[in-house]
Amino acid sequence: MLNTSGYGRKSQIALNWIKQSDFIIIDDLMYTAIDLVEANRLFQLIDYLYERCSIILISNKSPVQWYELL
């Protein structure tokens, strides 16, 4: 279950819209550094969507570079 208690009202509305989608494209994944809280929320979102819709993740960074940005 996706924990959304830390999100603001506008983010909650956007998240609900995303959760109802059949197809999601996340472009420029890890374009900038994110903190561990943001990384955890991103993982929760992708994990939640994984079995519910099609997801395309696009990044110019390798997974090793993702780790360096955390």
PDB file of C-alpha atoms in Angstrom:
ATOM      1  CA  MET A   1       0.000   0.000   0.000  1.00  0.00           C
ATOM      2  CA  LEU A   2       1.304   3.436  -0.935  1.00  0.00           C
ATOM      3  CA  ASN A   3       1.796   5.642   2.136  1.00  0.00           C
ATOM      4  CA  THR A   4       0.625   9.144   1.196  1.00  0.00           C
ATOM      5  CA  SER A   5       0.430  10.743   4.634  1.00  0.00           C
ATOM      6  CA  GLY A   6       3.423  13.004   3.958  1.00  0.00           C
ATOM      7  CA  TYR A   7       2.004  14.548   0.788  1.00  0.00           C
ATOM      8  CA  GLY A   8       0.356  17.966   0.509  1.00  0.00           C
ATOM      9  CA  ARG A   9      -3.151  18.465  -0.922  1.00  0.00           C
ATOM     10  CA  LYS A  10      -2.016  19.268  -4.494  1.00  0.00           C
ATOM     11  CA  SER A  11       0.387  16.334  -4.508  1.00  0.00           C
ATOM     12  CA  GLN A  12      -2.361  14.064  -3.196  1.00  0.00           C
ATOM     13  CA  ILE A  13      -4.680  15.111  -6.056  1.00  0.00           C
ATOM     14  CA  ALA A  14      -1.933  14.550  -8.644  1.00  0.00           C
ATOM     15  CA  LEU A  15      -1.058  11.199  -7.094  1.00  0.00           C
ATOM     16  CA  ASN A  16      -4.689  10.052  -7.232  1.00  0.00           C
ATOM     17  CA  TRP A  17      -4.798  11.008 -10.920  1.00  0.00           C
ATOM     18  CA  ILE A  18      -1.580   9.063 -11.584  1.00  0.00           C
ATOM     19  CA  LYS A  19      -2.882   6.008  -9.705  1.00  0.00           C
ATOM     20  CA  GLN A  20      -5.921   5.881 -12.020  1.00  0.00           C
ATOM     21  CA  SER A  21      -3.813   5.874 -15.195  1.00  0.00           C
ATOM     22  CA  ASP A  22      -3.346   2.813 -17.387  1.00  0.00           C
ATOM     23  CA  PHE A  23       0.047   3.921 -18.691  1.00  0.00           C
ATOM     24  CA  ILE A  24       2.756   6.017 -16.990  1.00  0.00           C
ATOM     25  CA  ILE A  25       5.966   7.483 -18.443  1.00  0.00           C
ATOM     26  CA  ILE A  26       8.522   8.818 -15.967  1.00  0.00           C
ATOM     27  CA  ASP A  27      11.104  10.787 -17.951  1.00  0.00           C
ATOM     28  CA  ASP A  28      14.468  12.056 -16.695  1.00  0.00           C
ATOM     29  CA  LEU A  29      14.425   9.701 -13.731  1.00  0.00           C
ATOM     30  CA  MET A  30      17.204  10.683 -11.326  1.00  0.00           C
ATOM     31  CA  TYR A  31      17.964  13.848 -13.310  1.00  0.00           C
ATOM     32  CA  THR A  32      18.783  15.581 -10.030  1.00  0.00           C
ATOM     33  CA  ALA A  33      19.794  14.276  -6.630  1.00  0.00           C
ATOM     34  CA  ILE A  34      17.004  13.272  -4.257  1.00  0.00           C
ATOM     35  CA  ASP A  35      17.071  12.593  -0.548  1.00  0.00           C
ATOM     36  CA  LEU A  36      16.222   9.246   1.011  1.00  0.00           C
ATOM     37  CA  VAL A  37      12.639  10.280   1.832  1.00  0.00           C
ATOM     38  CA  GLU A  38      12.005  11.229  -1.807  1.00  0.00           C
ATOM     39  CA  ALA A  39      13.711   8.035  -3.009  1.00  0.00           C
ATOM     40  CA  ASN A  40      11.504   5.967  -0.704  1.00  0.00           C
ATOM     41  CA  ARG A  41       8.368   7.711  -1.967  1.00  0.00           C
ATOM     42  CA  LEU A  42       9.425   7.171  -5.582  1.00  0.00           C
ATOM     43  CA  PHE A  43      10.047   3.488  -4.893  1.00  0.00           C
ATOM     44  CA  GLN A  44       6.652   3.173  -3.164  1.00  0.00           C
ATOM     45  CA  LEU A  45       4.931   4.776  -6.156  1.00  0.00           C
ATOM     46  CA  ILE A  46       6.669   2.543  -8.704  1.00  0.00           C
ATOM     47  CA  ASP A  47       6.004  -0.513  -6.533  1.00  0.00           C
ATOM     48  CA  TYR A  48       2.323   0.440  -6.227  1.00  0.00           C
ATOM     49  CA  LEU A  49       1.949   1.004  -9.979  1.00  0.00           C
ATOM     50  CA  TYR A  50       3.955  -2.074 -10.986  1.00  0.00           C
ATOM     51  CA  GLU A  51       1.025  -4.508 -11.089  1.00  0.00           C
ATOM     52  CA  ARG A  52      -1.656  -1.946 -11.918  1.00  0.00           C
ATOM     53  CA  CYS A  53      -0.464  -0.287 -15.126  1.00  0.00           C
ATOM     54  CA  SER A  54       2.265  -0.149 -17.743  1.00  0.00           C
ATOM     55  CA  ILE A  55       5.297   1.926 -16.744  1.00  0.00           C
ATOM     56  CA  ILE A  56       8.162   3.303 -18.828  1.00  0.00           C
ATOM     57  CA  LEU A  57      11.138   4.702 -16.909  1.00  0.00           C
ATOM     58  CA  ILE A  58      13.560   6.878 -18.870  1.00  0.00           C
ATOM     59  CA  SER A  59      16.926   8.023 -17.557  1.00  0.00           C
ATOM     60  CA  ASN A  60      20.208   9.225 -18.996  1.00  0.00           C
ATOM     61  CA  LYS A  61      21.952   7.902 -15.894  1.00  0.00           C
ATOM     62  CA  SER A  62      23.104   4.366 -15.178  1.00  0.00           C
ATOM     63  CA  PRO A  63      21.911   2.629 -11.982  1.00  0.00           C
ATOM     64  CA  VAL A  64      25.391   3.218 -10.522  1.00  0.00           C
ATOM     65  CA  GLN A  65      24.927   6.959 -11.087  1.00  0.00           C
ATOM     66  CA  TRP A  66      21.472   6.757  -9.454  1.00  0.00           C
ATOM     67  CA  TYR A  67      23.129   5.427  -6.314  1.00  0.00           C
ATOM     68  CA  GLU A  68      25.604   8.318  -6.346  1.00  0.00           C
ATOM     69  CA  LEU A  69      22.719  10.824  -6.499  1.00  0.00           C
ATOM     70  CA  LEU A  70      21.047   9.459  -3.355  1.00  0.00           C
TER      71      LEU A  70
END
